[in-house]
PDB file of N, CA, C and O in Angstrom:
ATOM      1  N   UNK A   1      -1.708  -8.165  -4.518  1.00 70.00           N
ATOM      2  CA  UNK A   1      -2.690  -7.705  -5.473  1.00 70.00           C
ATOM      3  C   UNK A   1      -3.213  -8.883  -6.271  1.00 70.00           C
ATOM      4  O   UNK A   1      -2.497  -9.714  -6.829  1.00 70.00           O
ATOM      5  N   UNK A   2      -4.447  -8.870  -6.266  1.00 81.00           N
ATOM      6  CA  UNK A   2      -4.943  -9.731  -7.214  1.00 81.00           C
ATOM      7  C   UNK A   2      -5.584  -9.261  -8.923  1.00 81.00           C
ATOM      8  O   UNK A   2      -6.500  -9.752  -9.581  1.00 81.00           O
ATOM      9  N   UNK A   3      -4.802  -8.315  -9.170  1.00 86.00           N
ATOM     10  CA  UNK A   3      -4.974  -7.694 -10.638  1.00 86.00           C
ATOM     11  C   UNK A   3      -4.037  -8.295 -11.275  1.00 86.00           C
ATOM     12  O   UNK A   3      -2.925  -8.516 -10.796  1.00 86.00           O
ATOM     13  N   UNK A   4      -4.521  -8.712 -12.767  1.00 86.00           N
ATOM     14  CA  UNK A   4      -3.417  -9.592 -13.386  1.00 86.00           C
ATOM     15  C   UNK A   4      -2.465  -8.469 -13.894  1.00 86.00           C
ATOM     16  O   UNK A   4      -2.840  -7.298 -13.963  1.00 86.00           O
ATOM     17  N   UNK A   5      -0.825  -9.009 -14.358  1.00 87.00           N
ATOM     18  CA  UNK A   5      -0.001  -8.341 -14.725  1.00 87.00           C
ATOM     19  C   UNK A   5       0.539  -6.556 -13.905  1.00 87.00           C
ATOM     20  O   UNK A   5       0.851  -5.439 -14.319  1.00 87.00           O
ATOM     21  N   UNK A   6       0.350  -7.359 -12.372  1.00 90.00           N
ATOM     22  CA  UNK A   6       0.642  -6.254 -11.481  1.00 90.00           C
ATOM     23  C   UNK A   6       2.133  -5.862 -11.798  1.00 90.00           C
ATOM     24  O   UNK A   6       2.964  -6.763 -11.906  1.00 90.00           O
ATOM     25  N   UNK A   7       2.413  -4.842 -11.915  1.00 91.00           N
ATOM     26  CA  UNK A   7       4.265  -4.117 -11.929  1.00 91.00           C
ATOM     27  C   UNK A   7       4.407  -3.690 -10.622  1.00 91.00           C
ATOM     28  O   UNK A   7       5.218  -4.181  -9.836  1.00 91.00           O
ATOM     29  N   UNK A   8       3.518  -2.643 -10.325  1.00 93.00           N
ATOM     30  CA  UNK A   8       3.986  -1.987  -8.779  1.00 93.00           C
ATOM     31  C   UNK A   8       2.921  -1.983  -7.991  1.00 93.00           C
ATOM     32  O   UNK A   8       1.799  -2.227  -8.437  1.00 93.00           O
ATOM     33  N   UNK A   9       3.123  -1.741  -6.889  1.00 93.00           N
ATOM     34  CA  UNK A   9       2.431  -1.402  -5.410  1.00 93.00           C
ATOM     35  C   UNK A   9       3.144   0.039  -4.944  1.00 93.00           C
ATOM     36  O   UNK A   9       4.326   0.159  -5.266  1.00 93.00           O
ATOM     37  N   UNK A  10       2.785   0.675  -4.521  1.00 93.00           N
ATOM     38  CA  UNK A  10       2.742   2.353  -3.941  1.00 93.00           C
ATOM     39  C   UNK A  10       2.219   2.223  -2.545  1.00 93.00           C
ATOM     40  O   UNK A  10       1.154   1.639  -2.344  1.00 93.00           O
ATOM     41  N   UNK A  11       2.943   2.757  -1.544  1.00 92.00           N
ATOM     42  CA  UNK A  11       2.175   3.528  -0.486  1.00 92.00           C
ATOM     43  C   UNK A  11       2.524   4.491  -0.500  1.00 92.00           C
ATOM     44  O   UNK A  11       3.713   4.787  -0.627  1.00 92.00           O
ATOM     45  N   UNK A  12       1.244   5.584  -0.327  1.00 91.00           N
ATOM     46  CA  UNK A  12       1.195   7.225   0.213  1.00 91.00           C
ATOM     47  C   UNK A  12       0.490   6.838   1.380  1.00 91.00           C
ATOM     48  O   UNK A  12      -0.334   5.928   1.477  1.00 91.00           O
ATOM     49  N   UNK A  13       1.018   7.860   2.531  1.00 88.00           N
ATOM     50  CA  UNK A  13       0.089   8.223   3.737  1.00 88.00           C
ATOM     51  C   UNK A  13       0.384   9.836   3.617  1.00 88.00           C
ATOM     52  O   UNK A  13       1.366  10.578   3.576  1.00 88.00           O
ATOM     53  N   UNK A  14      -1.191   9.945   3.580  1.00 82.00           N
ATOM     54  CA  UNK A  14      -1.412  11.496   3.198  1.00 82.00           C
ATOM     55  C   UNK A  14      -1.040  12.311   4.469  1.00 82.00           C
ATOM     56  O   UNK A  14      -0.508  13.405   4.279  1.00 82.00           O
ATOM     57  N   UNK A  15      -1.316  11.794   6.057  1.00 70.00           N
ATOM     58  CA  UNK A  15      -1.672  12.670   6.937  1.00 70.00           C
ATOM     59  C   UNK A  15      -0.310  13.572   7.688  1.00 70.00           C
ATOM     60  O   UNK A  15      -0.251  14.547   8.437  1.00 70.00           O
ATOM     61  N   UNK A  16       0.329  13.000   7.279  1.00 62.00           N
ATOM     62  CA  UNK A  16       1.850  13.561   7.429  1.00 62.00           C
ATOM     63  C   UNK A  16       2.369  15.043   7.042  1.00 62.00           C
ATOM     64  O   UNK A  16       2.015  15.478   5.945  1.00 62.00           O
ATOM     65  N   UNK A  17       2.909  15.576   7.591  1.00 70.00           N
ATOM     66  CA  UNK A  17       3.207  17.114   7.145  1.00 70.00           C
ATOM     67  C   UNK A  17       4.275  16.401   6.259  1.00 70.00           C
ATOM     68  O   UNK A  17       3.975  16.874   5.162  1.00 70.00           O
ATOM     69  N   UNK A  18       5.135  15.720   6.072  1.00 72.00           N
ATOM     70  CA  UNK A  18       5.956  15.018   4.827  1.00 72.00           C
ATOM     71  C   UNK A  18       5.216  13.759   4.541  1.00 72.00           C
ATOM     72  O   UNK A  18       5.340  12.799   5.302  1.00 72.00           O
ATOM     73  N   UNK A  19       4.480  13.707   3.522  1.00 75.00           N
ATOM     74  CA  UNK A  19       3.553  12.731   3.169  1.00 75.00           C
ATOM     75  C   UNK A  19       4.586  11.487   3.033  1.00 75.00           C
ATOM     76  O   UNK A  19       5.521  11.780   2.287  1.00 75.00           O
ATOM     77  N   UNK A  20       4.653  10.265   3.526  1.00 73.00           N
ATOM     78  CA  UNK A  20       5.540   8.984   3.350  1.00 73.00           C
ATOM     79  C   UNK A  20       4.662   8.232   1.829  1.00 73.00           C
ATOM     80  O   UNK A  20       3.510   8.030   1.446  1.00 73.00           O
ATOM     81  N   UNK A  21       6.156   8.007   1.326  1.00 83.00           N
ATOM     82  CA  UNK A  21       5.969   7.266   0.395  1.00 83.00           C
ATOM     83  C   UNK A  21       6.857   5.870   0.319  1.00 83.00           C
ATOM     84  O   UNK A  21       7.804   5.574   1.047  1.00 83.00           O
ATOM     85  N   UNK A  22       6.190   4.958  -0.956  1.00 89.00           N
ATOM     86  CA  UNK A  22       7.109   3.758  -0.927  1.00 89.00           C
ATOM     87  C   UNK A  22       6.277   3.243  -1.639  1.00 89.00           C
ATOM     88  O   UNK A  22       5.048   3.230  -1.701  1.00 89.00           O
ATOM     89  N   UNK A  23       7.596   2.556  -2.501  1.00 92.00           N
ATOM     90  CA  UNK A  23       7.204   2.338  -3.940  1.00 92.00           C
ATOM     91  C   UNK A  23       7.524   0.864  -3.709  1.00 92.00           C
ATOM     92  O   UNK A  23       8.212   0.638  -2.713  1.00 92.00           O
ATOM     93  N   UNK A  24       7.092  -0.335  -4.561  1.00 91.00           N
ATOM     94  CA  UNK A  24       7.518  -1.409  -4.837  1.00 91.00           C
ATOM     95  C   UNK A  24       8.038  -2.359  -6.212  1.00 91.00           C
ATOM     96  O   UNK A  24       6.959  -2.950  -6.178  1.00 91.00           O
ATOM     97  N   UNK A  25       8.565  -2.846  -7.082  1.00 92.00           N
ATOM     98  CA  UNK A  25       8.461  -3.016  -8.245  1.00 92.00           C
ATOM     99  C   UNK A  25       8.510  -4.911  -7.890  1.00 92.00           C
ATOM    100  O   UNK A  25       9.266  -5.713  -7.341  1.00 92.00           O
ATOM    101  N   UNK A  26       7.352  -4.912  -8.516  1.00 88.00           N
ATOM    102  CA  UNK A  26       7.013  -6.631  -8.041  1.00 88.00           C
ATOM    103  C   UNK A  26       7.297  -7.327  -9.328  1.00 88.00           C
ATOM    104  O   UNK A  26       7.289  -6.590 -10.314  1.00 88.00           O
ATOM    105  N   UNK A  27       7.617  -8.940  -9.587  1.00 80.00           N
ATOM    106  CA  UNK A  27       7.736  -9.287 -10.186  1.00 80.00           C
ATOM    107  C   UNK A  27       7.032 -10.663  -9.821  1.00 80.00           C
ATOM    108  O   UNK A  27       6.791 -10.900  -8.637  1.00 80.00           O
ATOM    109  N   UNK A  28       6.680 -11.621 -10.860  1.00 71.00           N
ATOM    110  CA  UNK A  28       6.067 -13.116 -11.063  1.00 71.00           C
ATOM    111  C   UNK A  28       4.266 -12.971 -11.156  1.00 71.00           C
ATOM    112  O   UNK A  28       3.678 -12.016 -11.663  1.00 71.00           O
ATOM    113  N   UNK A  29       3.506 -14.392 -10.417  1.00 69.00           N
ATOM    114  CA  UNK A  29       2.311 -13.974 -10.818  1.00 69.00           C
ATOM    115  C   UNK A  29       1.704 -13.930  -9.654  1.00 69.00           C
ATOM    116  O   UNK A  29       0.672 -14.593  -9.555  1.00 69.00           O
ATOM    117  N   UNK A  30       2.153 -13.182  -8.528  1.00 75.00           N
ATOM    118  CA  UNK A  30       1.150 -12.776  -7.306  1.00 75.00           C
ATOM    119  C   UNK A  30       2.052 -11.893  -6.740  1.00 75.00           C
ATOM    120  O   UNK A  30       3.161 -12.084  -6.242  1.00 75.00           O
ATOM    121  N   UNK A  31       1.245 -10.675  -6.934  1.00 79.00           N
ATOM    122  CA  UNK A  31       2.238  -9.617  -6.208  1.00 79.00           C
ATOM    123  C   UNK A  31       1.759  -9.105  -4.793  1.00 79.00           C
ATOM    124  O   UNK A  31       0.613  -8.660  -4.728  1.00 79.00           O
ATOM    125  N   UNK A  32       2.538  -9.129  -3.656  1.00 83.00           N
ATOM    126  CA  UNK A  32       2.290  -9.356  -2.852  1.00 83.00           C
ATOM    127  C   UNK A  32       3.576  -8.379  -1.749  1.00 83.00           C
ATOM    128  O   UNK A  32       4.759  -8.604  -2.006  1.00 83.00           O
ATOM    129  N   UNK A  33       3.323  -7.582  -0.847  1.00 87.00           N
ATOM    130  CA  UNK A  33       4.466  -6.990  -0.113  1.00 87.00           C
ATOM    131  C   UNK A  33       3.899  -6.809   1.011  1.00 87.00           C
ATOM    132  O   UNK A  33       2.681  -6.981   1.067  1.00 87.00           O
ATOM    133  N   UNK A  34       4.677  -6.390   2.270  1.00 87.00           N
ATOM    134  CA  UNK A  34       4.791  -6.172   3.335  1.00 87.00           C
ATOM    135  C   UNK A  34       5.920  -5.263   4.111  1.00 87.00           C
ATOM    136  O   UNK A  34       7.151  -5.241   4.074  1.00 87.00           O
ATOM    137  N   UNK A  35       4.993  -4.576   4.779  1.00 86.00           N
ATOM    138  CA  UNK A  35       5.623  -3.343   5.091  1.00 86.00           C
ATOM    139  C   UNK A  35       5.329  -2.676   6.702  1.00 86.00           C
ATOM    140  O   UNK A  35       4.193  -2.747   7.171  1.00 86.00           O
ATOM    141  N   UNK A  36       6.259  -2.148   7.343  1.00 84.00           N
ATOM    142  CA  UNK A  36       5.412  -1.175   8.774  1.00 84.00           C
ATOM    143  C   UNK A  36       5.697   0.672   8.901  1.00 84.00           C
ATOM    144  O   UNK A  36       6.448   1.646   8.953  1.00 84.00           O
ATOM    145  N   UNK A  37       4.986   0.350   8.896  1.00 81.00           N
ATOM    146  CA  UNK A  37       4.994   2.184   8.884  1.00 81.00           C
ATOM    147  C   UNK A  37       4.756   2.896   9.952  1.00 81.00           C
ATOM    148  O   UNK A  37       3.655   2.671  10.455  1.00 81.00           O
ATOM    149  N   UNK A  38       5.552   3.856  10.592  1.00 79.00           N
ATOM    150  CA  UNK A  38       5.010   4.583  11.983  1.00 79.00           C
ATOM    151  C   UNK A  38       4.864   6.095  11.568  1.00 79.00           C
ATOM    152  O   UNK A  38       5.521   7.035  11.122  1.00 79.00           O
ATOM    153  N   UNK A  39       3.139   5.627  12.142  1.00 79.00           N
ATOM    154  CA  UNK A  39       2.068   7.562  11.871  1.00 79.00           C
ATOM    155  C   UNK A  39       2.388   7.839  13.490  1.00 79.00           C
ATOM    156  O   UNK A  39       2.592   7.055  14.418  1.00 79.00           O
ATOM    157  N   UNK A  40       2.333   9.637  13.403  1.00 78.00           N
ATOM    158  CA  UNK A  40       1.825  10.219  14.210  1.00 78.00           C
ATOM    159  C   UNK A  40       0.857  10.640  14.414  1.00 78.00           C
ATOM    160  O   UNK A  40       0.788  11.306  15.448  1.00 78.00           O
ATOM    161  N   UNK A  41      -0.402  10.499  13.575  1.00 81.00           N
ATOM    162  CA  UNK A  41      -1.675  10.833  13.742  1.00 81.00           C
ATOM    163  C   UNK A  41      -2.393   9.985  12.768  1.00 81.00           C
ATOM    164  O   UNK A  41      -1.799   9.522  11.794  1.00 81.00           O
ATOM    165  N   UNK A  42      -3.601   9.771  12.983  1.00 84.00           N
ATOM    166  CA  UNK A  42      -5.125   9.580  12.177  1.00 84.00           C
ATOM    167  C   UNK A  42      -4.702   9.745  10.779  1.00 84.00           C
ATOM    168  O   UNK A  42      -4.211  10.869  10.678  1.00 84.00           O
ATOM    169  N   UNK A  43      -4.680   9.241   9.874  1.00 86.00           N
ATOM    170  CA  UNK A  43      -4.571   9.530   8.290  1.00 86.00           C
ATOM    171  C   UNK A  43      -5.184   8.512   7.170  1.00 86.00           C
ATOM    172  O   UNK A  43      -5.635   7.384   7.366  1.00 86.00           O
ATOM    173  N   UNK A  44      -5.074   9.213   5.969  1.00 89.00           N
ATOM    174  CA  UNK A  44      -5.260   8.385   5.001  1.00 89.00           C
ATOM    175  C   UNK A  44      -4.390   7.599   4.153  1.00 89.00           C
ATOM    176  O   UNK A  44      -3.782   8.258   3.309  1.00 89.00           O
ATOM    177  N   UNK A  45      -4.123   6.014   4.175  1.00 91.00           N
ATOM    178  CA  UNK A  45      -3.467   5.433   3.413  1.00 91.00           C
ATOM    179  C   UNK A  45      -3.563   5.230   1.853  1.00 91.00           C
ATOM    180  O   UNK A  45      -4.681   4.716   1.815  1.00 91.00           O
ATOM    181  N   UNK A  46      -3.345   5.259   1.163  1.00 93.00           N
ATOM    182  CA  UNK A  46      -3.262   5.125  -0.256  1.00 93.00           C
ATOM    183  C   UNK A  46      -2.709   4.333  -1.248  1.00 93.00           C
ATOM    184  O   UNK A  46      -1.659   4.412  -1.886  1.00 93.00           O
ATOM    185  N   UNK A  47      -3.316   3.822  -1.247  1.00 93.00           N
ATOM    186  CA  UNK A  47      -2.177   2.440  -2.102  1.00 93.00           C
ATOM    187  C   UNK A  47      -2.160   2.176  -4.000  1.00 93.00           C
ATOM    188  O   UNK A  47      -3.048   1.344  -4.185  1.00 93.00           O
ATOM    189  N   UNK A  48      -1.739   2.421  -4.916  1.00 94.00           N
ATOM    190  CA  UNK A  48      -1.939   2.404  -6.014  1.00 94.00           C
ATOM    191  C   UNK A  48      -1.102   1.508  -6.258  1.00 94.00           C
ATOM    192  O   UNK A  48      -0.033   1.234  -5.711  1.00 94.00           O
ATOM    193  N   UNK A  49      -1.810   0.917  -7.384  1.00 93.00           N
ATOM    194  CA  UNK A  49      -1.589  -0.386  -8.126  1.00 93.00           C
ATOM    195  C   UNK A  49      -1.400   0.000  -9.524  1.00 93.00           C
ATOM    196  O   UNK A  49      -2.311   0.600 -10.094  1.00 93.00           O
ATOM    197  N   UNK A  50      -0.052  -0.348 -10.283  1.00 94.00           N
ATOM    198  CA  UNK A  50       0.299  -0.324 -11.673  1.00 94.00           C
ATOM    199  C   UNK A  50      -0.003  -1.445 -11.827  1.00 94.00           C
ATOM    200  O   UNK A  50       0.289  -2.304 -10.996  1.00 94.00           O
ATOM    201  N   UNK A  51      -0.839  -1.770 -13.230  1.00 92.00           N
ATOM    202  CA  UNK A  51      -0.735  -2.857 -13.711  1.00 92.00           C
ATOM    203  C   UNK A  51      -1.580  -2.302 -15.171  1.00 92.00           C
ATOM    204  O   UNK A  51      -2.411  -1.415 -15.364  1.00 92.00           O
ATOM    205  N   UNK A  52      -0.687  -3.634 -16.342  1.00 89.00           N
ATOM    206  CA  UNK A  52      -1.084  -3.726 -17.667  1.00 89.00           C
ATOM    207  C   UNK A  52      -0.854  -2.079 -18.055  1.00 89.00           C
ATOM    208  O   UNK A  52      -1.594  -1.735 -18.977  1.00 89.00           O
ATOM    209  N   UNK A  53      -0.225  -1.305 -17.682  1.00 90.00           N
ATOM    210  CA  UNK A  53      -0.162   0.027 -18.205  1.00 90.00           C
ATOM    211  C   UNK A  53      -1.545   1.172 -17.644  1.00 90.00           C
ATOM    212  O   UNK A  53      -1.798   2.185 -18.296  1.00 90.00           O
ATOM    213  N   UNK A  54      -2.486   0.726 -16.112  1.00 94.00           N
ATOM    214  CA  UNK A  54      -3.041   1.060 -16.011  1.00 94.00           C
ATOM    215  C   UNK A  54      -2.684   1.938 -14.613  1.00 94.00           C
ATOM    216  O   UNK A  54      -1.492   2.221 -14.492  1.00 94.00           O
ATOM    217  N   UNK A  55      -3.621   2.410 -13.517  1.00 96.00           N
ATOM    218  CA  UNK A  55      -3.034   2.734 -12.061  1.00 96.00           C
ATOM    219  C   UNK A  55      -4.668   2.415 -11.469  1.00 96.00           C
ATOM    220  O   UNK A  55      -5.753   2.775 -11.924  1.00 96.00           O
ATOM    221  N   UNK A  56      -4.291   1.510 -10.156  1.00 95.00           N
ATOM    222  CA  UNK A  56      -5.740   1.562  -9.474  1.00 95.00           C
ATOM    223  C   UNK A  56      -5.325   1.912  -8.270  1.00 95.00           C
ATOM    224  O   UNK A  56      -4.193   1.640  -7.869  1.00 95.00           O
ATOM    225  N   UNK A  57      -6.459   2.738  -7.373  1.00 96.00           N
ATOM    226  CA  UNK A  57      -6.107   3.603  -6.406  1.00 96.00           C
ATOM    227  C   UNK A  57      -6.946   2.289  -5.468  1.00 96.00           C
ATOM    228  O   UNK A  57      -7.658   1.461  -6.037  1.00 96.00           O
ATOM    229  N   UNK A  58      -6.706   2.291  -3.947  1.00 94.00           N
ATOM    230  CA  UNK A  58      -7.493   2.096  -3.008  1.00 94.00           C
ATOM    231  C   UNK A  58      -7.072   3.022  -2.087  1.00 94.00           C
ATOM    232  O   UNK A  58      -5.853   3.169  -2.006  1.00 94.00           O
ATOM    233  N   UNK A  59      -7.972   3.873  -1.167  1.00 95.00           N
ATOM    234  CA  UNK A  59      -7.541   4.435   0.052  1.00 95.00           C
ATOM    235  C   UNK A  59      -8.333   4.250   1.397  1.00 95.00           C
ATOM    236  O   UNK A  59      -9.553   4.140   1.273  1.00 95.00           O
ATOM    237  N   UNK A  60      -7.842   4.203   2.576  1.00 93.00           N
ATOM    238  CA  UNK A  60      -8.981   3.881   3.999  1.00 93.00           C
ATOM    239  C   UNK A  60      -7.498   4.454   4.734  1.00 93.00           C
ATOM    240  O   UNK A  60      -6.271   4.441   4.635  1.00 93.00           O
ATOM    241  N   UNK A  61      -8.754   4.997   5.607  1.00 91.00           N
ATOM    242  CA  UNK A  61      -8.192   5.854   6.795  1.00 91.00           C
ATOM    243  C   UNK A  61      -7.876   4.693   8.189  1.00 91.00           C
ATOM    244  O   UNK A  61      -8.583   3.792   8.641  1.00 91.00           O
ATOM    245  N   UNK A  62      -6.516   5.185   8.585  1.00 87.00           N
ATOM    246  CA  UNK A  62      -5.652   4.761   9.447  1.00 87.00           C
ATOM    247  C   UNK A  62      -5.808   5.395  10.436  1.00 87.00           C
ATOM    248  O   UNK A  62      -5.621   6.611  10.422  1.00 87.00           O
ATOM    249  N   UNK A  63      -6.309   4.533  11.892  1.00 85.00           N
ATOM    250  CA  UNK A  63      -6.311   5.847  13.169  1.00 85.00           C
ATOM    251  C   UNK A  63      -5.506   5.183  14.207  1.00 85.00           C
ATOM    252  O   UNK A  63      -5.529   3.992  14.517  1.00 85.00           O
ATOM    253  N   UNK A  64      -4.964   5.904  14.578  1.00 82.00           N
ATOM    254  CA  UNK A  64      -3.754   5.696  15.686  1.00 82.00           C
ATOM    255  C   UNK A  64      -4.525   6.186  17.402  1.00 82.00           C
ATOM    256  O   UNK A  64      -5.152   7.199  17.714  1.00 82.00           O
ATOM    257  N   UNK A  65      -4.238   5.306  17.992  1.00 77.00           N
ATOM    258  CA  UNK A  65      -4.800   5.776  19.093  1.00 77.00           C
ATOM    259  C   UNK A  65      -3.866   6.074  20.519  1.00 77.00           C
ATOM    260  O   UNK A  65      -2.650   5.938  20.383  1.00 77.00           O
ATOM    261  N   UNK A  66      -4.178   6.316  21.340  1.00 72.00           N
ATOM    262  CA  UNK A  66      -3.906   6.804  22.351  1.00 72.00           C
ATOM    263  C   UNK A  66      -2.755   6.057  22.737  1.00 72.00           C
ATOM    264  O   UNK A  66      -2.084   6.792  23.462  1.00 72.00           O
ATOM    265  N   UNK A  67      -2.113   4.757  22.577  1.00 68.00           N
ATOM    266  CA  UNK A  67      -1.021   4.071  23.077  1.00 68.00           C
ATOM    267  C   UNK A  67      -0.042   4.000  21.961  1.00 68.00           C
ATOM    268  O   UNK A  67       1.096   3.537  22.048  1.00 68.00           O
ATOM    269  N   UNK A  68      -0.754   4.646  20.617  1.00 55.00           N
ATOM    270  CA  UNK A  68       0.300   4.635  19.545  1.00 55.00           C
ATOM    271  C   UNK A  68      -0.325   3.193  18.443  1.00 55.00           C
ATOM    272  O   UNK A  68       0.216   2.928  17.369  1.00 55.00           O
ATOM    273  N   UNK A  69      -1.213   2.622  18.856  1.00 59.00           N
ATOM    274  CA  UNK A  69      -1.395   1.820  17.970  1.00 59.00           C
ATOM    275  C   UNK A  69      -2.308   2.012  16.735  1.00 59.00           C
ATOM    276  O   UNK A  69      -3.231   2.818  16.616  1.00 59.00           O
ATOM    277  N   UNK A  70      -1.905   1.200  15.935  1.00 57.00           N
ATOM    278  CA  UNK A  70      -2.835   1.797  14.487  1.00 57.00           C
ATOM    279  C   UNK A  70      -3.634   0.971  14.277  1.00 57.00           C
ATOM    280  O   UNK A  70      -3.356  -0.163  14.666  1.00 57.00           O
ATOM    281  N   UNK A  71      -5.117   1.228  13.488  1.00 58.00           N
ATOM    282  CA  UNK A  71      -6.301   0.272  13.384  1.00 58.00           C
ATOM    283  C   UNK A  71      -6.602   0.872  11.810  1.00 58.00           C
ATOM    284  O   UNK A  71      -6.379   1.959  11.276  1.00 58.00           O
ATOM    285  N   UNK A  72      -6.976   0.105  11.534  1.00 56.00           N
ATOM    286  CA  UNK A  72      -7.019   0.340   9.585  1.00 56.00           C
ATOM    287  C   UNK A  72      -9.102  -0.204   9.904  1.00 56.00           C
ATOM    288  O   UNK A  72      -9.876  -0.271   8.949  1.00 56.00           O
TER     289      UNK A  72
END
């Protein structure tokens, strides 16, 4: 994240009949994570950003295709 005074990073993937979550609690001055996640279908990712006491959302749809691979 490039928002100053980032605390956390969040993933939701909505498309899930149990929506996956995962939380992060970052610390210093570039917050930054990495992660793999396995969908069974087409969905929407969601990522929210805590910072300074605020929350910023980004979301883009994830499609999985025919061999299982995912394209953002």
């Amino acid at each position: 994240s490039n928002i100053p005074n980032t605390e956390s990073i969040s993933l939701i993937l909505e498309s899930e009949v149990n929506p996956f979550m995962a939380s992060f609690k970052v610390y210093g001055s570039e917050a930054f994570i990495s992660t793999r996640i396995k969908m069974e279908k087409t969905g929407n990712l969601m990522v929210v950003i805590k910072a300074g006491g605020e929350l910023f959302v980004a979301k883009q749809e994830v499609q999985v295709a025919m061999n299982n691979s995912c394209q953002a």
